[in-house]
Short mmCIF file of C-alpha atoms and ligand atoms in Angstrom, two decimals:
data_model
loop_
_atom_site.label_atom_id
_atom_site.label_comp_id
_atom_site.label_asym_id
_atom_site.label_seq_id
_atom_site.Cartn_x
_atom_site.Cartn_y
_atom_site.Cartn_z
CA MET A 12 -11.03 3.39 22.20
CA ALA A 13 -9.06 0.51 20.67
CA GLU A 14 -9.68 -2.12 23.27
CA ASN A 15 -8.20 -5.71 22.80
CA LYS A 16 -5.59 -4.29 20.54
CA ARG A 17 -1.93 -5.13 20.97
CA LEU A 18 0.85 -3.02 19.95
CA LEU A 19 4.68 -3.66 20.09
CA LEU A 20 6.47 -0.39 20.55
CA GLY A 21 10.03 -0.54 19.40
CA VAL A 22 12.25 2.25 20.68
CA THR A 23 15.53 2.97 19.07
CA GLY A 24 18.42 5.34 20.04
CA GLY A 25 17.30 9.00 19.67
CA VAL A 26 16.52 12.08 21.71
CA ALA A 27 12.96 11.64 20.56
CA ALA A 28 12.70 8.44 22.67
CA TYR A 29 11.06 10.72 25.39
CA LYS A 30 8.22 11.45 23.03
CA ALA A 31 7.82 7.68 22.63
CA ALA A 32 7.29 7.34 26.44
CA GLU A 33 4.43 9.88 26.15
CA ALA A 34 3.04 8.01 23.17
CA ALA A 35 3.19 4.76 25.26
CA ARG A 36 1.02 6.50 27.93
CA LEU A 37 -1.54 7.80 25.40
CA LEU A 38 -1.83 4.47 23.67
CA THR A 39 -2.19 2.57 26.91
CA GLN A 40 -5.00 5.15 27.84
CA GLN A 41 -6.72 4.33 24.49
CA GLY A 42 -7.04 0.75 25.87
CA ILE A 43 -4.18 -0.63 23.77
CA ASP A 44 -2.02 -3.33 25.36
CA VAL A 45 1.51 -1.88 24.69
CA THR A 46 4.65 -4.04 25.06
CA THR A 47 7.95 -2.16 24.60
CA VAL A 48 11.18 -3.49 23.16
CA MET A 49 14.24 -1.13 23.43
CA THR A 50 17.56 -1.27 21.64
CA GLU A 51 20.71 -0.77 23.61
CA SER A 52 21.13 2.78 22.44
CA ALA A 53 17.46 3.60 23.34
CA CYS A 54 18.24 2.71 26.92
CA HIS A 55 20.87 5.46 26.97
CA PHE A 56 18.18 8.06 26.34
CA VAL A 57 15.24 6.73 28.44
CA GLY A 58 15.24 3.90 31.00
CA PRO A 59 13.11 0.74 30.53
CA ALA A 60 11.41 1.45 33.90
CA THR A 61 9.70 4.42 32.45
CA PHE A 62 8.04 2.39 29.73
CA GLN A 63 7.27 -0.40 32.23
CA SER A 64 5.54 1.92 34.58
CA LEU A 65 3.56 3.71 31.73
CA THR A 66 2.40 0.52 29.97
CA GLY A 67 2.10 -1.79 32.95
CA ASN A 68 3.98 -4.43 30.87
CA PRO A 69 7.57 -5.82 30.95
CA VAL A 70 10.05 -4.17 28.73
CA TYR A 71 12.37 -6.38 26.59
CA THR A 72 15.90 -5.21 25.70
CA ASP A 73 18.09 -8.24 25.10
CA LEU A 74 18.03 -11.12 22.64
CA TRP A 75 20.05 -13.25 24.92
CA GLU A 76 18.02 -12.71 28.11
CA THR A 77 17.03 -15.97 29.72
CA ASN A 78 13.40 -15.46 30.43
CA ALA A 79 11.06 -18.45 30.95
CA MET A 80 7.99 -16.28 30.13
CA GLN A 81 9.43 -15.28 26.70
CA ASN A 82 11.20 -18.31 25.33
CA MET A 83 11.92 -17.45 21.60
CA ALA A 84 11.10 -13.85 22.36
CA HIS A 85 12.31 -12.73 18.92
CA ILE A 86 9.44 -14.68 17.30
CA ASN A 87 6.74 -14.73 20.07
CA LEU A 88 6.68 -11.10 20.71
CA SER A 89 5.72 -10.36 17.08
CA ARG A 90 3.16 -13.25 16.96
CA THR A 91 1.12 -11.75 19.73
CA THR A 92 0.77 -8.28 18.39
CA GLU A 93 -1.24 -6.62 15.45
CA LEU A 94 1.21 -3.81 14.86
CA ILE A 95 4.91 -2.96 15.47
CA LEU A 96 5.47 0.77 15.86
CA ILE A 97 9.09 1.89 15.77
CA ALA A 98 9.29 5.28 17.36
CA PRO A 99 11.81 6.79 17.21
CA ALA A 100 13.22 5.00 14.21
CA SER A 101 16.86 6.11 13.84
CA ALA A 102 18.69 6.22 10.50
CA ASP A 103 20.81 3.35 11.43
CA PHE A 104 17.76 1.18 12.50
CA ILE A 105 15.94 2.11 9.21
CA ALA A 106 19.06 0.93 7.26
CA LYS A 107 19.00 -2.36 9.21
CA LEU A 108 15.28 -2.99 8.50
CA ALA A 109 15.55 -2.13 4.86
CA ASN A 110 18.32 -4.65 4.44
CA GLY A 111 16.86 -7.35 6.58
CA LEU A 112 19.55 -7.37 9.32
CA ALA A 113 18.73 -9.14 12.53
CA ASP A 114 21.51 -8.41 15.10
CA ASP A 115 19.55 -7.60 18.25
CA LEU A 116 16.03 -8.35 19.62
CA LEU A 117 14.22 -5.55 17.87
CA THR A 118 15.64 -6.11 14.38
CA THR A 119 15.24 -9.87 14.79
CA LEU A 120 11.54 -9.70 15.82
CA CYS A 121 10.86 -7.20 12.97
CA LEU A 122 12.35 -9.62 10.49
CA ALA A 123 10.31 -12.56 12.09
CA ARG A 124 7.05 -10.59 12.22
CA ASN A 125 3.74 -11.61 10.54
CA CYS A 126 2.08 -8.23 11.33
CA SER A 127 2.11 -4.72 9.91
CA LEU A 128 5.06 -2.39 10.64
CA MET A 129 4.75 1.37 11.14
CA ILE A 130 7.96 3.53 11.56
CA ALA A 131 8.30 7.11 12.78
CA PRO A 132 11.78 8.25 11.56
CA ALA A 133 13.65 10.73 13.89
CA MET A 134 17.12 12.04 12.86
CA ASN A 135 19.19 15.04 11.92
CA GLN A 136 17.98 16.78 8.82
CA GLN A 137 21.12 16.06 6.75
CA MET A 138 20.89 12.38 7.73
CA TRP A 139 17.28 12.38 6.63
CA LYS A 140 18.15 14.00 3.14
CA ASN A 141 21.01 11.60 2.49
CA PRO A 142 20.24 9.50 -0.51
CA ALA A 143 21.13 6.32 1.46
CA THR A 144 18.40 7.03 4.00
CA GLN A 145 15.83 8.05 1.27
CA ARG A 146 16.65 4.80 -0.55
CA ASN A 147 16.16 2.77 2.60
CA VAL A 148 12.90 4.50 3.53
CA SER A 149 11.60 3.97 -0.07
CA MET A 150 12.60 0.23 0.10
CA LEU A 151 10.68 -0.06 3.40
CA ARG A 152 7.65 1.67 1.86
CA GLN A 153 7.75 -0.71 -1.07
CA ASP A 154 7.90 -3.60 1.42
CA GLY A 155 4.63 -2.39 2.79
CA ALA A 156 5.86 -0.45 5.89
CA ILE A 157 3.74 2.54 6.99
CA VAL A 158 6.08 5.52 7.39
CA ILE A 159 4.74 8.35 9.48
CA GLY A 160 6.63 11.67 9.38
CA PRO A 161 9.12 12.97 10.00
CA ALA A 162 8.14 16.62 10.55
CA ASP A 163 9.97 19.82 9.65
CA GLY A 164 11.25 22.12 12.39
CA LEU A 165 13.90 22.82 15.01
CA GLN A 166 15.96 19.85 15.89
CA ALA A 167 17.65 18.80 19.15
CA CYS A 168 21.00 19.46 17.48
CA GLY A 169 20.08 23.03 16.82
CA GLU A 170 19.61 22.61 13.03
CA THR A 171 16.29 23.09 11.30
CA GLY A 172 14.73 20.85 8.75
CA MET A 173 12.98 17.53 8.08
CA GLY A 174 13.74 14.80 10.59
CA ARG A 175 11.85 15.71 13.76
CA MET A 176 9.81 12.77 14.95
CA LEU A 177 5.99 13.32 14.96
CA GLU A 178 4.60 14.45 18.37
CA ALA A 179 3.32 11.81 20.82
CA SER A 180 -0.31 12.75 20.05
CA GLU A 181 0.29 12.23 16.28
CA LEU A 182 1.81 8.89 16.88
CA ALA A 183 -1.25 7.80 18.92
CA GLU A 184 -3.52 9.12 16.22
CA ALA A 185 -1.70 7.21 13.48
CA VAL A 186 -2.03 3.93 15.51
CA HIS A 187 -5.73 4.74 16.09
CA SER A 188 -6.32 5.16 12.34
CA PHE A 189 -4.37 1.95 11.59
CA PHE A 190 -6.61 0.00 13.96
CA HIS A 191 -9.69 1.62 12.46
CA MET A 192 -8.49 1.07 8.93
CA GLU A 193 -7.81 -2.66 9.71
CA LYS A 194 -11.52 -3.28 10.03
CA LEU A 195 -12.84 -1.20 7.13
CA PHE A 196 -13.25 -4.03 4.65
CA ASP A 197 -13.63 -6.94 7.08
CA GLY A 198 -15.51 -9.69 5.37
CA LYS A 199 -15.46 -7.82 1.95
CA ARG A 200 -14.16 -9.42 -1.19
CA VAL A 201 -12.13 -7.00 -3.27
CA LEU A 202 -11.01 -7.73 -6.93
CA ILE A 203 -8.05 -5.71 -8.29
CA THR A 204 -6.49 -5.69 -11.72
CA ALA A 205 -2.92 -4.45 -12.03
CA GLY A 206 -0.07 -4.00 -14.47
CA PRO A 207 -0.02 -3.99 -18.30
CA THR A 208 -1.51 -6.52 -20.72
CA PHE A 209 0.68 -7.80 -23.57
CA GLU A 210 -0.91 -8.52 -26.99
CA ALA A 211 1.29 -10.87 -29.01
CA ILE A 212 2.01 -10.02 -32.73
CA ASP A 213 4.14 -12.96 -33.41
CA ALA A 214 6.22 -15.51 -31.42
CA VAL A 215 8.48 -12.84 -29.96
CA ARG A 216 6.91 -9.37 -30.43
CA GLY A 217 3.85 -7.75 -29.11
CA ILE A 218 2.01 -4.48 -28.13
CA THR A 219 1.75 -3.35 -24.47
CA ASN A 220 1.04 -0.37 -22.35
CA LYS A 221 3.59 1.17 -20.06
CA SER A 222 2.78 0.12 -16.49
CA SER A 223 4.96 -1.12 -13.72
CA GLY A 224 1.98 -2.37 -11.65
CA LYS A 225 3.16 -0.37 -8.61
CA MET A 226 -0.12 1.39 -8.06
CA GLY A 227 -2.30 -1.70 -8.37
CA TYR A 228 -0.01 -3.67 -6.16
CA ALA A 229 -0.19 -0.83 -3.56
CA VAL A 230 -3.97 -0.81 -3.74
CA ALA A 231 -4.00 -4.58 -3.17
CA GLN A 232 -1.63 -4.17 -0.19
CA ALA A 233 -3.84 -1.41 1.27
CA ALA A 234 -7.04 -3.35 0.70
CA THR A 235 -5.42 -6.39 2.50
CA GLU A 236 -4.42 -4.15 5.41
CA ALA A 237 -8.08 -3.00 5.59
CA GLY A 238 -9.15 -6.54 6.19
CA ALA A 239 -10.51 -7.44 2.68
CA SER A 240 -10.09 -10.79 1.09
CA VAL A 241 -8.26 -9.67 -1.98
CA THR A 242 -7.88 -11.28 -5.41
CA LEU A 243 -5.23 -9.72 -7.55
CA ILE A 244 -5.27 -10.33 -11.36
CA SER A 245 -2.02 -9.10 -12.68
CA GLY A 246 -0.28 -8.68 -15.98
CA ALA A 247 3.52 -9.14 -16.19
CA THR A 248 5.39 -7.08 -13.75
CA CYS A 249 8.87 -7.12 -12.02
CA LEU A 250 7.37 -6.75 -8.50
CA ALA A 251 7.01 -9.08 -5.63
CA PRO A 252 3.28 -9.59 -5.10
CA PRO A 253 1.62 -8.27 -1.97
CA PRO A 254 0.23 -10.78 0.52
CA VAL A 255 -3.17 -11.30 -1.18
CA ASP A 256 -5.49 -14.18 -0.83
CA LYS A 257 -5.34 -15.14 -4.50
CA LEU A 258 -3.07 -14.05 -7.24
CA VAL A 259 -3.91 -14.76 -10.92
CA SER A 260 -1.21 -14.05 -13.56
CA VAL A 261 -2.42 -13.23 -16.99
CA THR A 262 -0.80 -11.84 -20.27
CA SER A 263 -3.48 -10.47 -22.62
CA ALA A 264 -6.56 -8.38 -22.27
CA ASN A 265 -8.79 -11.35 -23.19
CA GLU A 266 -7.12 -13.53 -20.49
CA MET A 267 -7.60 -10.65 -18.00
CA LEU A 268 -11.27 -10.41 -18.96
CA GLN A 269 -11.84 -14.09 -18.56
CA ALA A 270 -10.11 -14.08 -15.13
CA VAL A 271 -12.24 -11.02 -14.04
CA LEU A 272 -15.54 -12.57 -15.18
CA THR A 273 -14.70 -15.72 -13.25
CA GLU A 274 -14.09 -13.69 -10.05
CA ILE A 275 -17.00 -11.13 -10.41
CA PRO A 276 -19.83 -13.31 -8.87
CA GLN A 277 -17.68 -13.45 -5.64
CA THR A 278 -16.77 -9.78 -5.71
CA ASP A 279 -18.10 -6.88 -3.63
CA ILE A 280 -15.70 -4.21 -4.90
CA PHE A 281 -13.83 -4.19 -8.24
CA ILE A 282 -10.84 -1.81 -8.58
CA SER A 283 -9.56 -1.82 -12.08
CA VAL A 284 -6.05 -0.34 -12.06
CA ALA A 285 -4.65 -2.34 -14.97
CA ALA A 286 -3.36 -0.53 -18.06
CA VAL A 287 -5.24 -2.70 -20.59
CA ALA A 288 -3.98 -2.52 -24.18
CA ASP A 289 -6.73 -1.10 -26.28
CA TYR A 290 -5.92 -3.09 -29.43
CA ARG A 291 -4.49 -6.49 -30.30
CA ALA A 292 -3.22 -8.07 -33.56
CA ALA A 293 -6.12 -9.48 -35.60
CA LYS A 294 -3.94 -12.47 -36.27
CA ILE A 295 -0.91 -13.66 -34.11
CA ASN A 296 1.78 -15.08 -36.39
CA PRO A 297 3.00 -18.37 -34.79
CA GLN A 298 6.52 -17.80 -36.11
CA LYS A 299 8.83 -14.76 -35.84
CA ILE A 300 8.00 -12.38 -38.75
CA LYS A 301 11.05 -11.95 -40.91
CA LYS A 302 12.46 -8.46 -41.08
CA THR A 303 12.51 -6.84 -44.52
CA ASP A 304 13.01 -3.24 -45.87
CA GLN A 305 9.35 -2.93 -46.70
CA HIS A 306 6.68 -1.21 -44.65
CA LEU A 307 4.86 -3.70 -42.44
CA THR A 308 1.13 -3.09 -41.72
CA ILE A 309 -0.27 -4.99 -38.76
CA ASP A 310 -4.09 -5.24 -38.68
CA LEU A 311 -5.31 -4.29 -35.16
CA VAL A 312 -8.72 -5.01 -33.65
CA ALA A 313 -10.11 -3.33 -30.48
CA ASN A 314 -9.80 -5.24 -27.22
CA PRO A 315 -12.81 -5.69 -24.89
CA ASP A 316 -13.12 -2.94 -22.27
CA ILE A 317 -12.96 -4.94 -19.19
CA LEU A 318 -14.24 -2.41 -16.70
CA LEU A 319 -17.14 -1.40 -18.98
CA THR A 320 -18.07 -5.10 -19.47
CA VAL A 321 -18.36 -5.41 -15.64
CA THR A 322 -20.31 -2.21 -15.11
CA ASP A 323 -22.74 -3.38 -17.85
CA LEU A 324 -23.47 -6.58 -16.08
CA PRO A 325 -27.00 -6.86 -14.59
CA ASN A 326 -25.74 -6.73 -10.92
CA PRO A 327 -22.27 -5.22 -10.99
CA PRO A 328 -20.16 -4.98 -7.91
CA PHE A 329 -19.01 -1.50 -6.74
CA CYS A 330 -16.58 -0.46 -9.41
CA VAL A 331 -13.68 1.90 -9.35
CA GLY A 332 -11.62 2.96 -12.42
CA PHE A 333 -8.26 4.50 -12.99
CA ALA A 334 -7.18 6.77 -15.88
CA ALA A 335 -3.66 7.87 -16.80
CA GLU A 336 -3.97 11.01 -19.02
CA THR A 337 -1.32 13.01 -20.81
CA GLU A 338 -3.54 16.09 -21.44
CA ASN A 339 -6.98 17.54 -20.39
CA LEU A 340 -6.97 15.34 -17.25
CA GLU A 341 -10.25 16.56 -15.79
CA GLN A 342 -12.27 16.63 -18.96
CA ASN A 343 -10.98 13.11 -20.08
CA ALA A 344 -11.53 11.64 -16.61
CA GLN A 345 -15.06 12.93 -16.46
CA THR A 346 -15.93 11.56 -19.83
CA LYS A 347 -14.54 8.11 -18.88
CA ARG A 348 -16.38 8.13 -15.56
CA LYS A 349 -19.57 8.81 -17.33
CA LYS A 350 -19.02 6.36 -20.17
CA LYS A 351 -18.04 3.52 -17.75
CA ASN A 352 -20.76 4.41 -15.26
CA LEU A 353 -18.38 4.62 -12.30
CA PRO A 354 -19.05 6.00 -8.85
CA LEU A 355 -15.36 6.72 -8.62
CA LEU A 356 -12.60 7.34 -11.11
CA ILE A 357 -9.07 8.14 -10.12
CA ALA A 358 -6.94 10.05 -12.59
CA ASN A 359 -3.24 10.97 -12.78
CA GLN A 360 -0.75 12.47 -15.21
CA ALA A 361 0.78 9.62 -17.23
CA GLN A 362 4.15 11.37 -17.62
CA ASP A 363 4.50 11.66 -13.70
CA ALA A 364 2.94 8.53 -12.52
CA ILE A 365 3.97 5.60 -14.74
CA GLY A 366 6.81 3.67 -13.18
CA ALA A 367 7.26 6.23 -10.29
CA ASP A 368 7.19 5.40 -6.59
CA GLU A 369 5.08 8.46 -6.01
CA SER A 370 2.01 10.00 -7.52
CA GLU A 371 -0.43 12.80 -7.36
CA LEU A 372 -3.99 11.73 -7.77
CA THR A 373 -7.30 13.43 -8.54
CA LEU A 374 -10.43 11.62 -7.54
CA PHE A 375 -13.76 12.15 -9.35
CA ASP A 376 -16.98 11.06 -7.72
CA ASP A 377 -20.63 12.34 -7.45
CA ALA A 378 -19.57 14.83 -4.75
CA GLY A 379 -17.02 16.38 -7.23
CA LYS A 380 -13.27 16.54 -7.44
CA HIS A 381 -10.68 15.76 -4.67
CA SER A 382 -6.93 16.00 -4.85
CA LEU A 383 -4.49 13.75 -3.07
CA THR A 384 -1.19 15.65 -3.01
CA LYS A 385 2.03 13.91 -4.11
CA ALA A 386 2.91 10.96 -1.90
CA ALA A 387 4.25 7.28 -2.06
CA LYS A 388 1.91 5.09 -3.94
CA ILE A 389 1.30 2.87 -0.88
CA GLU A 390 0.18 6.02 1.03
CA GLN A 391 -2.04 7.12 -1.79
CA ALA A 392 -3.53 3.54 -1.89
CA ARG A 393 -4.31 3.72 1.75
CA ARG A 394 -6.08 7.13 1.33
CA LEU A 395 -7.97 5.62 -1.62
CA ILE A 396 -9.06 2.67 0.27
CA GLN A 397 -10.54 4.99 2.98
CA HIS A 398 -12.27 7.03 0.34
CA ILE A 399 -13.58 3.91 -1.40
CA HIS A 400 -14.82 2.63 1.88
CA ALA A 401 -16.81 5.96 2.54
CA LEU A 402 -18.39 5.81 -0.90
CA TYR A 403 -19.08 2.11 -0.75
CA SER A 404 -20.85 2.37 2.71
CA GLN A 405 -23.14 4.95 1.15
CA SER A 406 -23.91 2.91 -1.94
CA LYS A 407 -26.92 0.65 -2.19
CA PRO A 408 -26.28 -3.04 -1.41
CA THR A 409 -25.59 -5.09 -4.60
CA SER A 410 -27.37 -8.29 -5.26
CA HIS A 411 -24.20 -10.23 -4.17
CA GLU A 412 -24.65 -8.85 -0.60
CA LYS A 413 -28.37 -9.37 -0.49
CA ASN A 414 -27.90 -13.11 -1.28
O1 C5P B 505 -7.72 2.93 -20.92
P1 C5P B 505 -8.58 3.87 -20.22
O2 C5P B 505 -8.09 5.14 -19.92
O3 C5P B 505 -9.95 3.75 -20.84
O4 C5P B 505 -8.75 3.12 -18.70
C1 C5P B 505 -9.79 3.62 -17.84
C2 C5P B 505 -10.21 2.42 -16.88
O5 C5P B 505 -10.73 1.36 -17.70
C3 C5P B 505 -9.00 1.74 -16.13
O6 C5P B 505 -9.58 1.48 -14.83
C4 C5P B 505 -8.70 0.57 -16.86
O7 C5P B 505 -8.22 -0.51 -16.05
C5 C5P B 505 -10.03 0.20 -17.52
N1 C5P B 505 -9.91 -0.46 -18.85
C6 C5P B 505 -10.28 -1.77 -18.99
N2 C5P B 505 -10.29 -2.36 -20.22
C7 C5P B 505 -9.79 -1.76 -21.32
C8 C5P B 505 -9.34 -0.37 -21.19
C9 C5P B 505 -9.42 0.23 -19.92
O8 C5P B 505 -10.79 -2.32 -18.02
N3 C5P B 505 -9.75 -2.32 -22.43
#
C-alpha cells in the first residue's frame, strides 16, 4: 500500500481515457489520494463524474473556473502532489509539454509543477512513429519525465503497432514503483562524477575524452528521484544540470580528484561516471604554441585514477564504476572491476553509447553479469539506481554510517 501519497492524474483526449478511469480506481484502492484534472477533449471521451466517483475527490477541468477552494489551481494543485501522471497522454499534449506551452489548466499546472512527471502516451501508431512525436518524447525524457509505454498491439482505429496505452494495472504498477523508488536512498549521500575532463596543453589547446555527460547527469537525476542528497562533480558539458543538492564544476582530472576527495568523507555511495583523461601534458605552455612544419612532441604524464584513489582509502564509500569499451567488453570490464576493487562496474560499447540518448548496459557484480537492454539513458539510470540500492543494502556498513 502507498498510503499518504498524493497523485495528480491528468487525463487528455483519447479513447484510452476509459483505462485511466480503471487506473484511478486501482490507485485509490492502493491508498493513494488521487485528484483528477481533465482537458476539454478528455471530457468528450469520459465524464468527470466517473473520476469523481472512483477517486472520491473533485475533478478539475477549467483554468478559469471560479472556485474558492482552489484559488490559483494551476499552481496549488501541483504543490500538493508528489507525482503527476498524464494518462492517456495524446500526441498533441506531449507536443505542448515538450515545448512548455500553458494554454489550459493541465498544461499550466504541469509547467508550474515542482514534482515528478510521468506520462503514458496513447495514439495512432503512425502518430507515435512520426519524427516530431519522437523528438518531443525524447525532449521530455531529457527534461526528466518518466515515459511509460506505449505498448504494441491492435489499436482503436483498427491499425496495429506501437501506440496503445499501457493497461490500467500496468499504470498502477508504474506509480507503485515510483513511490517505492522515491524512498530508496532517503537520507543517503550520493556523489557522482560526470562528463569529460580537459587537460590543457597550452593557452588554447588540450586533450580530452569524448563524453557528453548524458549518462552521469541521468544517474544524478535518478539518484535525486530516489531521495538521495546528490553532489554532482562535472567536467564541461552542454547540458542543463539536473536538480541536485550541490553542483561542482571542474575542468581537469586533478581538479576532479580534489573535488572528489573533499566530498568523500560525507559520501555513502560514489558513482564514478566521468570519462577522466588518462594523461595530461607534463608542462602547460602559458602561451599558444606557434604552428610550424616540424613534428611536435608533447610529453604526457599519467593522471591519477580518481576511482582507484577512492577505493584504496581506508574506509571507502560504496563505489560504482563505469567503463566504455571499444572491444572485448566483458574481459576488459572484469579486469577493471578487479583492479579497482568495485562491487559493481557498468560497461557499454563506446561506439554506441558516447553522445547518444540511449544505451545498452552490461552490469558486472559478485553475482555475475546482467544486461540492461537498450533504453533511454534516464531509464537505464533508474534501473541502475535500483540495482545499486539492492547491492548497497546487502553490503557491510561503512565507517561513515557507523559514526
Ligand atoms: O578509464 P577507465 O575505463 O579505466 O574508467 C573506468 C572507471 O574509472 C570509470 O568509472 C571512470 O570514471 C574511472 N576513472 C577515474 N580516473 C581515471 C580513469 C578512470 O576515476 N583517471
